[in-house]
Coordinates of C-alpha atoms and ligand atoms in Angstrom, one line a residue:
M1 CA 25.2 1.5 -18.6
S2 CA 24.5 4.2 -21.1
T3 CA 26.0 7.6 -20.3
T4 CA 23.9 9.7 -22.6
T5 CA 20.7 11.1 -21.4
D6 CA 17.7 10.1 -23.5
E7 CA 15.7 12.7 -25.3
V8 CA 12.2 13.2 -24.1
L9 CA 9.2 15.0 -25.5
G10 CA 6.9 17.3 -23.4
Y11 CA 4.0 15.3 -22.1
D12 CA 1.3 17.3 -23.8
E13 CA 3.1 17.2 -27.1
A14 CA 3.6 13.4 -26.8
L15 CA -0.2 13.0 -26.1
A16 CA -1.1 15.2 -29.1
S17 CA 0.5 12.7 -31.5
F18 CA 0.4 9.3 -29.7
D19 CA -2.0 7.0 -27.8
P20 CA -0.4 5.2 -24.8
V21 CA -1.0 1.6 -24.0
M22 CA 0.1 -0.1 -20.8
G23 CA 0.5 -3.6 -19.4
L24 CA 1.0 -4.0 -15.7
E25 CA 2.6 -7.0 -14.1
V26 CA 2.3 -7.1 -10.3
H27 CA 4.1 -9.6 -8.1
V28 CA 2.7 -10.2 -4.7
E29 CA 4.6 -12.1 -2.0
L30 CA 2.0 -14.1 0.0
G31 CA 2.1 -13.8 3.8
T32 CA 2.0 -17.6 4.4
A33 CA 3.9 -18.9 7.3
T34 CA 5.9 -21.2 5.1
K35 CA 7.3 -21.3 1.6
M36 CA 5.5 -22.4 -1.6
F37 CA 7.0 -26.0 -1.8
C38 CA 8.7 -26.6 1.6
G39 CA 8.2 -25.9 5.3
C40 CA 10.8 -23.1 5.6
A41 CA 9.8 -19.9 7.4
T42 CA 9.2 -16.7 5.3
G43 CA 9.8 -13.9 7.8
F44 CA 11.5 -10.8 6.4
G45 CA 14.9 -9.6 7.5
A46 CA 16.3 -12.9 9.0
E47 CA 20.1 -13.6 8.9
P48 CA 21.0 -14.6 5.3
N49 CA 20.5 -18.3 4.4
T50 CA 19.0 -19.3 7.7
Q51 CA 15.5 -20.0 6.2
T52 CA 16.5 -22.7 3.7
C53 CA 16.3 -26.4 3.2
P54 CA 17.2 -29.0 0.5
V55 CA 14.0 -28.2 -1.4
C56 CA 14.3 -24.4 -1.7
L57 CA 18.1 -24.8 -2.2
G58 CA 17.3 -27.1 -5.1
L59 CA 19.5 -30.0 -3.8
P60 CA 19.4 -33.2 -5.8
G61 CA 16.6 -35.6 -4.9
A62 CA 14.6 -33.0 -2.8
L63 CA 10.9 -33.1 -3.6
P64 CA 8.5 -30.2 -3.5
V65 CA 5.0 -30.3 -1.9
V66 CA 2.5 -27.5 -2.7
N67 CA 1.5 -25.2 0.1
E68 CA -2.3 -25.5 0.5
A69 CA -2.6 -22.1 2.1
A70 CA -0.8 -20.4 -0.8
V71 CA -3.2 -22.1 -3.3
E72 CA -6.2 -20.9 -1.3
S73 CA -4.8 -17.3 -1.3
A74 CA -4.3 -17.5 -5.0
I75 CA -7.9 -18.6 -5.5
R76 CA -9.2 -15.9 -3.3
I77 CA -7.1 -13.3 -5.1
G78 CA -8.5 -14.6 -8.4
L79 CA -12.1 -14.5 -7.2
A80 CA -11.6 -11.0 -5.8
L81 CA -10.4 -10.0 -9.3
N82 CA -13.5 -11.4 -10.9
C83 CA -11.5 -14.1 -12.6
E84 CA -12.5 -17.6 -13.6
I85 CA -10.7 -20.3 -11.5
A86 CA -9.2 -23.3 -13.2
S87 CA -10.7 -26.5 -12.1
W88 CA -7.4 -28.2 -13.0
C89 CA -4.0 -26.7 -13.6
R90 CA -0.4 -27.5 -13.4
F91 CA 2.8 -25.9 -12.4
A92 CA 5.5 -25.4 -15.1
R93 CA 9.2 -25.1 -15.1
K94 CA 10.6 -21.9 -16.4
N95 CA 14.1 -22.7 -17.3
Y96 CA 16.9 -20.1 -17.1
F97 CA 20.1 -19.6 -15.3
Y98 CA 20.6 -17.0 -12.7
P99 CA 22.8 -17.3 -9.6
D100 CA 19.9 -16.5 -7.2
M101 CA 17.8 -19.3 -8.6
P102 CA 19.3 -22.6 -7.2
K103 CA 17.3 -25.1 -9.3
N104 CA 18.1 -23.3 -12.6
F105 CA 14.4 -23.2 -13.2
Q106 CA 11.6 -21.3 -11.5
T107 CA 8.5 -23.3 -10.6
S108 CA 5.8 -21.2 -12.1
Q109 CA 2.6 -21.6 -14.2
Y110 CA 2.5 -21.0 -17.9
D111 CA -0.5 -21.8 -20.1
E112 CA -2.6 -23.2 -17.2
P113 CA -2.8 -20.3 -14.7
I114 CA -5.0 -20.8 -11.6
A115 CA -7.0 -17.7 -12.4
F116 CA -7.8 -15.9 -15.7
E117 CA -10.0 -13.5 -17.5
G118 CA -11.0 -11.0 -14.7
H119 CA -11.2 -7.3 -14.1
L120 CA -10.8 -4.7 -11.4
D121 CA -12.7 -1.4 -11.5
V122 CA -10.4 1.4 -10.4
E123 CA -11.6 4.8 -9.1
L124 CA -9.7 7.8 -10.5
D125 CA -9.1 11.1 -8.7
D126 CA -12.1 12.8 -10.4
G127 CA -14.4 10.0 -9.2
S128 CA -14.7 8.3 -12.6
T129 CA -13.9 4.6 -13.0
Y130 CA -11.5 2.8 -15.3
R131 CA -11.9 -1.0 -15.8
V132 CA -8.6 -2.8 -15.8
E133 CA -8.9 -6.1 -17.6
I134 CA -6.9 -8.9 -16.0
E135 CA -5.4 -11.5 -18.2
R136 CA -4.3 -14.0 -15.6
A137 CA -3.1 -14.5 -12.0
H138 CA -0.7 -17.4 -11.6
M139 CA 1.3 -19.0 -8.8
E140 CA 5.0 -19.1 -8.7
E141 CA 8.0 -18.9 -6.3
D142 CA 10.3 -16.0 -5.6
T143 CA 14.0 -16.2 -6.3
G144 CA 16.8 -15.6 -3.8
K145 CA 18.4 -12.2 -3.5
S146 CA 21.8 -11.1 -4.9
L147 CA 23.8 -8.5 -3.1
H148 CA 26.4 -6.9 -5.3
V149 CA 29.3 -5.6 -3.1
G150 CA 31.9 -3.0 -4.0
G151 CA 30.3 -1.0 -6.8
S152 CA 28.8 2.4 -6.3
T153 CA 25.4 1.6 -7.7
G154 CA 24.5 -1.7 -6.0
R155 CA 24.2 -3.2 -9.4
I156 CA 26.3 -6.0 -10.7
H157 CA 28.3 -3.8 -13.1
G158 CA 31.4 -2.5 -11.2
A159 CA 30.9 -4.8 -8.2
D160 CA 33.9 -6.7 -6.7
Y161 CA 31.8 -9.7 -5.8
S162 CA 28.3 -10.8 -5.2
L163 CA 26.6 -12.7 -2.3
V164 CA 23.4 -14.7 -2.6
D165 CA 20.8 -15.0 0.2
F166 CA 18.3 -17.8 -0.4
N167 CA 15.9 -16.9 2.4
R168 CA 13.5 -15.5 -0.2
A169 CA 13.9 -18.4 -2.6
G170 CA 10.7 -20.3 -2.7
I171 CA 8.4 -17.7 -1.0
P172 CA 5.0 -18.0 -2.7
L173 CA 4.3 -15.3 -5.3
I174 CA 1.2 -14.5 -7.3
E175 CA 1.9 -12.7 -10.5
I176 CA -1.1 -10.7 -11.7
V177 CA -0.9 -9.6 -15.4
T178 CA -3.3 -7.2 -17.1
K179 CA -4.3 -7.2 -20.7
P180 CA -3.0 -4.3 -22.7
L181 CA -4.7 -1.3 -21.2
A182 CA -5.8 1.3 -23.8
G183 CA -8.2 4.2 -23.8
A184 CA -6.8 6.0 -20.8
G185 CA -5.1 8.7 -23.0
E186 CA -3.4 11.3 -20.9
R187 CA -4.6 9.6 -17.8
A188 CA -2.5 6.5 -18.4
P189 CA 0.0 7.3 -15.6
E190 CA -2.8 8.0 -13.2
V191 CA -4.6 4.8 -14.2
A192 CA -1.3 2.9 -13.5
R193 CA -1.0 4.3 -10.0
A194 CA -4.7 4.0 -9.2
Y195 CA -4.7 0.4 -10.3
V196 CA -1.7 -0.6 -8.2
A197 CA -3.2 1.3 -5.2
A198 CA -6.6 -0.4 -5.7
L199 CA -4.9 -3.8 -6.0
R200 CA -2.9 -3.2 -2.9
D201 CA -6.0 -2.2 -0.9
L202 CA -7.7 -5.4 -2.2
L203 CA -4.8 -7.6 -1.2
R204 CA -4.7 -6.0 2.2
A205 CA -8.4 -6.5 2.7
L206 CA -8.0 -10.2 1.6
D207 CA -5.3 -10.4 4.3
V208 CA -3.0 -12.4 1.9
S209 CA 0.1 -10.3 2.0
D210 CA 1.6 -7.4 3.9
V211 CA 1.8 -5.6 0.5
K212 CA 4.8 -3.5 1.5
M213 CA 6.2 -2.0 -1.7
E214 CA 9.3 -0.7 0.1
Q215 CA 10.2 -4.3 1.3
G216 CA 9.4 -5.8 -2.1
S217 CA 6.3 -7.8 -1.0
L218 CA 4.4 -5.9 -3.8
R219 CA 6.4 -5.2 -7.0
C220 CA 5.3 -3.7 -10.2
D221 CA 6.7 -3.9 -13.8
A222 CA 5.2 -1.4 -16.1
N223 CA 5.0 -2.1 -19.9
V224 CA 4.4 1.0 -22.0
S225 CA 4.0 1.4 -25.8
L226 CA 2.7 4.2 -28.0
R227 CA 0.7 4.0 -31.2
P228 CA -0.2 6.9 -33.6
K229 CA -3.1 8.9 -32.3
V230 CA -6.0 8.9 -34.8
G231 CA -8.9 9.9 -32.7
E232 CA -10.2 10.0 -29.1
P233 CA -8.5 7.5 -26.8
T234 CA -11.8 5.5 -26.4
S235 CA -12.9 5.7 -30.1
A236 CA -13.2 2.6 -32.3
E237 CA -10.8 4.0 -34.9
Q238 CA -8.2 4.4 -32.2
A239 CA -8.8 0.9 -30.8
N240 CA -8.2 -0.5 -34.3
V241 CA -4.6 0.8 -34.5
P242 CA -2.1 -2.0 -33.9
L243 CA -0.1 -1.8 -30.7
G244 CA 3.4 -0.3 -30.8
T245 CA 6.5 -1.9 -29.4
R246 CA 6.7 -2.0 -25.6
T247 CA 9.3 -1.5 -23.0
E248 CA 9.1 -3.1 -19.6
T249 CA 10.2 -1.0 -16.7
K250 CA 11.1 -3.3 -13.8
N251 CA 10.5 -3.3 -10.1
V252 CA 9.1 0.2 -9.6
N253 CA 8.6 0.3 -5.9
S254 CA 6.3 3.1 -4.9
L255 CA 2.9 4.3 -6.2
R256 CA 4.3 7.6 -7.1
S257 CA 7.2 6.0 -9.0
I258 CA 4.7 4.0 -11.1
E259 CA 3.0 7.1 -12.2
R260 CA 6.3 8.9 -12.9
A261 CA 7.9 5.9 -14.7
V262 CA 4.9 5.5 -17.1
R263 CA 4.9 9.2 -17.8
Y264 CA 8.6 9.2 -18.4
E265 CA 8.4 6.3 -20.8
I266 CA 5.6 7.9 -22.7
C267 CA 7.8 11.1 -23.2
R268 CA 10.9 9.0 -24.1
H269 CA 9.0 6.8 -26.7
A270 CA 7.4 9.9 -28.2
A271 CA 10.8 11.6 -28.7
I272 CA 12.2 8.5 -30.5
L273 CA 9.1 7.9 -32.6
S274 CA 8.7 11.6 -33.6
G275 CA 12.3 11.6 -34.7
G276 CA 11.6 8.7 -37.0
G277 CA 13.3 6.1 -34.8
S278 CA 11.9 2.8 -33.5
I279 CA 11.5 1.4 -30.0
L280 CA 13.8 -1.4 -28.9
Q281 CA 11.8 -4.0 -27.0
E282 CA 13.7 -4.3 -23.8
T283 CA 13.5 -4.1 -20.0
R284 CA 14.3 -0.7 -18.4
H285 CA 15.4 0.2 -14.9
W286 CA 13.7 3.1 -13.1
H287 CA 15.9 5.5 -11.1
E288 CA 14.0 7.1 -8.3
D289 CA 16.5 9.9 -7.7
T290 CA 16.9 11.2 -11.3
G291 CA 13.4 10.3 -12.5
V292 CA 14.6 8.5 -15.6
T293 CA 14.7 4.9 -16.9
T294 CA 17.9 3.3 -18.3
S295 CA 18.3 0.4 -20.7
G296 CA 18.2 -3.1 -19.1
R297 CA 18.3 -6.1 -21.4
P298 CA 16.7 -6.8 -24.8
K299 CA 13.6 -8.9 -24.4
S300 CA 11.8 -10.5 -27.3
D301 CA 8.4 -12.1 -27.0
A302 CA 10.0 -15.3 -28.2
D303 CA 12.4 -15.6 -25.2
D304 CA 12.7 -19.3 -24.9
Y305 CA 12.3 -20.5 -21.3
R306 CA 11.6 -24.1 -22.5
Y307 CA 8.5 -24.3 -20.3
F308 CA 7.3 -27.8 -19.5
P309 CA 4.8 -29.1 -16.9
E310 CA 6.4 -29.8 -13.6
P311 CA 6.7 -33.5 -13.1
D312 CA 7.4 -33.5 -9.4
L313 CA 4.1 -31.8 -8.4
V314 CA 0.5 -33.1 -8.7
P315 CA -1.9 -30.8 -10.6
V316 CA -4.0 -28.4 -8.6
A317 CA -7.7 -29.3 -8.9
P318 CA -9.9 -27.3 -6.5
T319 CA -13.5 -28.6 -6.4
A320 CA -16.4 -26.3 -7.2
E321 CA -17.5 -26.6 -3.6
R322 CA -14.1 -25.5 -2.3
I323 CA -14.1 -22.5 -4.7
E324 CA -17.5 -21.4 -3.4
E325 CA -16.4 -21.8 0.2
L326 CA -13.5 -19.5 -0.6
R327 CA -15.7 -17.1 -2.4
A328 CA -17.8 -16.8 0.8
T329 CA -14.6 -15.5 2.6
L330 CA -14.1 -12.5 0.3
P331 CA -14.1 -9.2 2.1
E332 CA -16.3 -6.2 1.2
D333 CA -15.0 -4.4 -1.9
P334 CA -12.5 -1.8 -0.5
A335 CA -13.9 1.1 -2.5
A336 CA -17.5 0.4 -1.4
R337 CA -16.2 0.0 2.1
R338 CA -14.5 3.4 2.0
R339 CA -17.8 5.0 0.9
R340 CA -19.8 3.3 3.6
L341 CA -17.4 4.2 6.4
Q342 CA -17.1 7.8 5.2
A343 CA -20.9 8.1 5.3
D344 CA -21.2 6.4 8.7
W345 CA -18.6 8.6 10.2
G346 CA -19.7 11.9 8.6
Y347 CA -16.1 12.8 7.5
S348 CA -15.5 15.2 4.7
D349 CA -13.6 14.0 1.6
L350 CA -10.5 15.7 2.9
E351 CA -10.8 14.1 6.3
M352 CA -11.4 10.7 4.7
R353 CA -8.3 11.1 2.5
D354 CA -6.2 11.9 5.6
V355 CA -7.5 8.7 7.3
L356 CA -6.8 6.6 4.3
N357 CA -3.3 8.1 3.8
A358 CA -2.5 7.2 7.4
G359 CA -3.8 3.7 6.8
A360 CA -6.1 4.3 9.7
A361 CA -9.6 3.3 8.4
G362 CA -9.5 -0.2 10.0
I363 CA -8.2 1.1 13.3
I364 CA -10.8 3.9 13.5
E365 CA -13.6 1.4 12.6
E366 CA -12.5 -0.8 15.5
T367 CA -12.2 2.2 17.8
V368 CA -15.8 3.3 17.0
A369 CA -16.9 -0.3 17.5
A370 CA -15.3 -0.1 21.0
G371 CA -17.5 2.9 21.9
A372 CA -15.6 6.0 20.7
S373 CA -17.2 8.7 18.6
A374 CA -16.0 8.9 15.0
G375 CA -14.7 12.4 15.7
G376 CA -12.9 11.4 18.8
A377 CA -11.3 8.3 17.2
K378 CA -10.0 10.3 14.3
K379 CA -8.7 13.0 16.6
W380 CA -6.6 10.7 18.7
W381 CA -5.3 8.4 16.0
L382 CA -4.5 11.1 13.4
G383 CA -3.4 13.6 16.0
E384 CA -1.3 12.7 19.0
I385 CA -0.7 9.0 18.1
S386 CA 0.2 9.7 14.4
R387 CA 2.5 12.5 15.5
R388 CA 4.4 10.2 17.8
A389 CA 4.5 7.5 15.2
N390 CA 5.9 10.0 12.6
E391 CA 8.6 11.0 15.1
Q392 CA 9.6 7.3 15.3
A393 CA 9.3 7.0 11.5
Q394 CA 6.9 4.1 12.0
P395 CA 3.6 3.4 10.2
L396 CA 0.7 4.1 12.6
A397 CA -0.4 0.5 13.0
D398 CA 3.1 -0.8 13.7
Y399 CA 3.8 2.0 16.2
A400 CA 0.5 1.3 18.0
A401 CA 1.1 -2.4 18.0
D402 CA 4.6 -1.9 19.4
K403 CA 3.3 0.3 22.2
G404 CA 0.3 -1.8 23.0
V405 CA -2.2 0.9 22.1
T406 CA -5.3 -0.7 20.8
P407 CA -8.7 0.6 19.6
A408 CA -10.1 -0.2 23.0
T409 CA -7.3 1.9 24.6
V410 CA -8.3 4.9 22.5
A411 CA -12.0 4.4 23.1
E412 CA -11.3 4.2 26.9
L413 CA -9.3 7.4 26.7
E414 CA -12.0 9.3 24.8
G415 CA -14.5 8.0 27.3
L416 CA -12.6 9.6 30.1
V417 CA -12.8 12.9 28.3
K418 CA -16.4 12.6 27.3
G419 CA -17.3 11.5 30.8
G420 CA -15.8 14.7 32.2
R421 CA -13.0 13.1 34.2
L422 CA -10.2 14.5 32.0
N423 CA -9.7 17.5 29.8
D424 CA -7.6 17.3 26.6
S425 CA -4.3 18.2 28.1
M426 CA -4.8 15.7 30.9
A427 CA -5.8 13.1 28.3
R428 CA -2.5 13.7 26.5
Q429 CA -0.6 13.1 29.8
V430 CA -2.6 9.9 30.2
L431 CA -1.6 8.9 26.7
D432 CA 2.1 9.5 27.6
G433 CA 1.7 7.1 30.5
V434 CA 0.0 4.5 28.3
L435 CA 2.8 4.8 25.7
A436 CA 5.3 4.5 28.5
G437 CA 3.8 1.1 29.5
E438 CA 2.2 2.3 32.7
G439 CA -1.1 0.6 31.9
G440 CA -4.5 1.4 30.5
P441 CA -5.9 4.9 30.5
T442 CA -8.0 4.6 33.7
A443 CA -5.1 3.0 35.5
V444 CA -2.7 5.7 34.4
A445 CA -5.1 8.5 35.3
D446 CA -5.5 6.9 38.8
A447 CA -1.8 6.4 39.3
R448 CA -0.9 9.9 38.2
G449 CA -3.8 11.5 40.1
L450 CA -5.2 13.0 37.0
Q451 CA -8.8 14.1 37.6
L452 CA -10.6 17.3 36.8
V453 CA -11.5 19.2 39.9
R454 CA -15.2 18.5 40.5
D455 CA -15.5 20.9 43.3
D456 CA -17.4 23.8 41.7
G457 CA -16.5 26.0 44.7
A458 CA -12.8 25.7 43.9
L459 CA -13.4 26.6 40.3
E460 CA -15.6 29.6 41.2
A461 CA -12.9 30.8 43.6
A462 CA -10.3 30.6 40.9
V463 CA -12.5 32.4 38.4
D464 CA -13.2 35.2 40.8
K465 CA -9.5 35.6 41.6
V466 CA -8.5 35.7 38.0
I467 CA -11.2 38.2 37.1
A468 CA -10.1 40.5 40.0
A469 CA -6.5 40.3 38.9
N470 CA -7.2 41.1 35.2
D471 CA -9.4 44.1 35.1
A472 CA -8.6 45.3 31.6
I473 CA -9.3 41.9 30.0
A474 CA -12.4 41.4 32.1
Q475 CA -13.7 44.7 30.9
K476 CA -13.1 43.7 27.3
V477 CA -15.3 40.6 27.8
R478 CA -17.9 42.7 29.5
D479 CA -17.9 44.9 26.4
G480 CA -18.7 41.9 24.2
K481 CA -15.2 40.9 23.1
V482 CA -15.9 37.2 24.0
Q483 CA -12.6 36.0 22.4
A484 CA -10.7 37.8 25.2
A485 CA -12.1 35.2 27.6
G486 CA -9.5 32.8 26.3
A487 CA -6.7 34.5 28.2
L488 CA -8.7 34.3 31.4
I489 CA -9.5 30.6 30.9
G490 CA -5.7 30.0 30.5
Q491 CA -5.1 31.7 33.8
V492 CA -7.8 29.8 35.6
M493 CA -6.3 26.5 34.3
K494 CA -2.9 27.6 35.6
E495 CA -4.4 28.5 38.9
M496 CA -5.9 25.0 39.2
N497 CA -2.7 23.2 38.0
G498 CA -4.4 22.2 34.7
Q499 CA -7.0 20.2 36.5
A500 CA -10.0 22.4 35.6
D501 CA -12.7 21.6 33.0
A502 CA -11.9 24.3 30.4
G503 CA -15.5 24.3 29.1
K504 CA -16.9 24.9 32.6
A505 CA -14.4 27.6 33.3
R506 CA -15.4 29.4 30.2
E507 CA -19.1 29.2 31.1
L508 CA -18.5 30.5 34.5
I509 CA -16.3 33.4 33.3
L510 CA -18.8 34.5 30.7
A511 CA -21.7 34.3 33.3
R512 CA -19.7 36.3 35.8
L513 CA -19.0 39.0 33.2
G514 CA -22.5 39.1 31.9
A515 CA -21.4 38.0 28.5
S516 CA -23.1 34.6 28.1
Ligands
ADP601 P1 6.6 -10.9 -20.2 O1 7.0 -12.3 -20.2 O2 7.3 -10.1 -21.2 O3 6.7 -10.3 -18.9 P2 3.8 -10.9 -19.9 O4 2.8 -11.5 -20.8 O5 4.0 -11.5 -18.5 O6 5.1 -10.9 -20.7 O7 3.5 -9.4 -19.6 C1 3.4 -8.4 -20.6 C2 2.5 -7.3 -20.2 O8 2.6 -6.3 -21.2 C3 1.1 -7.7 -20.1 O9 0.5 -6.9 -19.1 C4 0.6 -7.3 -21.5 O10 -0.8 -7.1 -21.5 C5 1.3 -6.1 -21.8 N1 1.6 -5.8 -23.2 C6 1.7 -6.7 -24.2 N2 1.9 -6.1 -25.4 C7 1.9 -4.7 -25.1 C8 2.1 -3.6 -25.9 N3 2.4 -3.6 -27.2 N4 2.0 -2.4 -25.2 C9 1.8 -2.3 -23.9 N5 1.6 -3.4 -23.1 C10 1.7 -4.6 -23.7
MG602 MG1 5.9 -11.4 -17.0
ZN603 ZN1 13.0 -24.7 2.2

């Protein structure tokens, strides 16, 4: 690994002289129950080498069979990306040696991808849209995973020995490759992030993958090149300038890193090119901690993988009817869906962003469908439940699933508050009980004896007692300082062991003090 730090140019300076062009390659691990060409399980995190068989270990004589569910997912992804779907295509062998690839070739697709010539419209932060042209989406299989033991970096250099886990070998992958993306100018890094975010949302809506970047089920390689700037990024003169030499930054595994890695490569290329140097076409590694890329291996366009059609598999030939059936299963476009939900729920842009960041749109939609108000659903999911999920460092949906909290649970809880049985603090206690596995909200409220006191006489008595004991505060309220009533409400709640309806207590206090 190189020990010198690369020179970089300031971003604005880089953009003043150069026009960036990107190409994004995204690998998606499909969420099928079994692997691409055998019946092995695909679950993440199993004991190494327990999910293998002669086919995915590449043992002599083992014969692959295509996973129909994976092909259907590939077609649905292609359709959602507005691609054409091949009526006939083959797999190809991509030959190279690597220890984590037991067959010494990867079964992939080459010049006959299942889907090609598509596009995805991506919304940017300012509300404008950038159209990402898709070159192709093809089917392939994942490799195994090498674990390099003994070095300080986890990379092969400096390691004492390496172990290989073949559980991942043969998991279905779809590789989605964009055309060279030009015209974004200074917004290139933002476009890269927004594209991968939009693709992730789309794949999630299609329910074809769990799209967890941190677990590697969605991985992005970012190609970047610069060419001299001769005009506006979208101008015809600029489009006519030949593309520069690209570098390919591998496996950038968060949305933020994609934006940073593209930006870094732009600044690094710019420093080299302004100094009269030339870019080496190579792969690069992104370092999350230091925010830089380092050199990987040289990579020419002519890398010879000796591709040839896979003789052990029959061609994939979906009928036009089947393709139309699959098209009918496509979900609503995620961006359109976001706009529709926000309008239905009456959330502000900020509120909607919070909901999306928490990955809670689906859960809130179901909670509203189960009878909750949009405000109430958001309040519980993004408030109490999110807070507890964060404490456990779990995504909201995973936490809720673990604890058995469903949209119906939250709707029921909110119903108890709306119906006047519980106040907010009692509802939080009920939630505690639900999370502790004591049952549903009504059952927990019953078992814990949580119930607002309905007896107005008791509430009136408590209000009178508190007013009598707090002359000074009461006088303030009488004089029109209505905020001062808060302190009295607090005391009434205490007086009634938290079982009073705070709204009612407030009304009563204000009426008694002539301030309502
Ligand atoms: P490779 O085998 O090197 O991964 P691919 O065709 O799979 O090649 O992907 C290359 C990616 O880089 C594509 O998204 C392509 O559009 C993009 N690309 C090609 N040439 C350039 C260039 N000069 N600058 C930026 N991106 C490029
Ligand atoms: Mg590639
Ligand atoms: Zn297998």
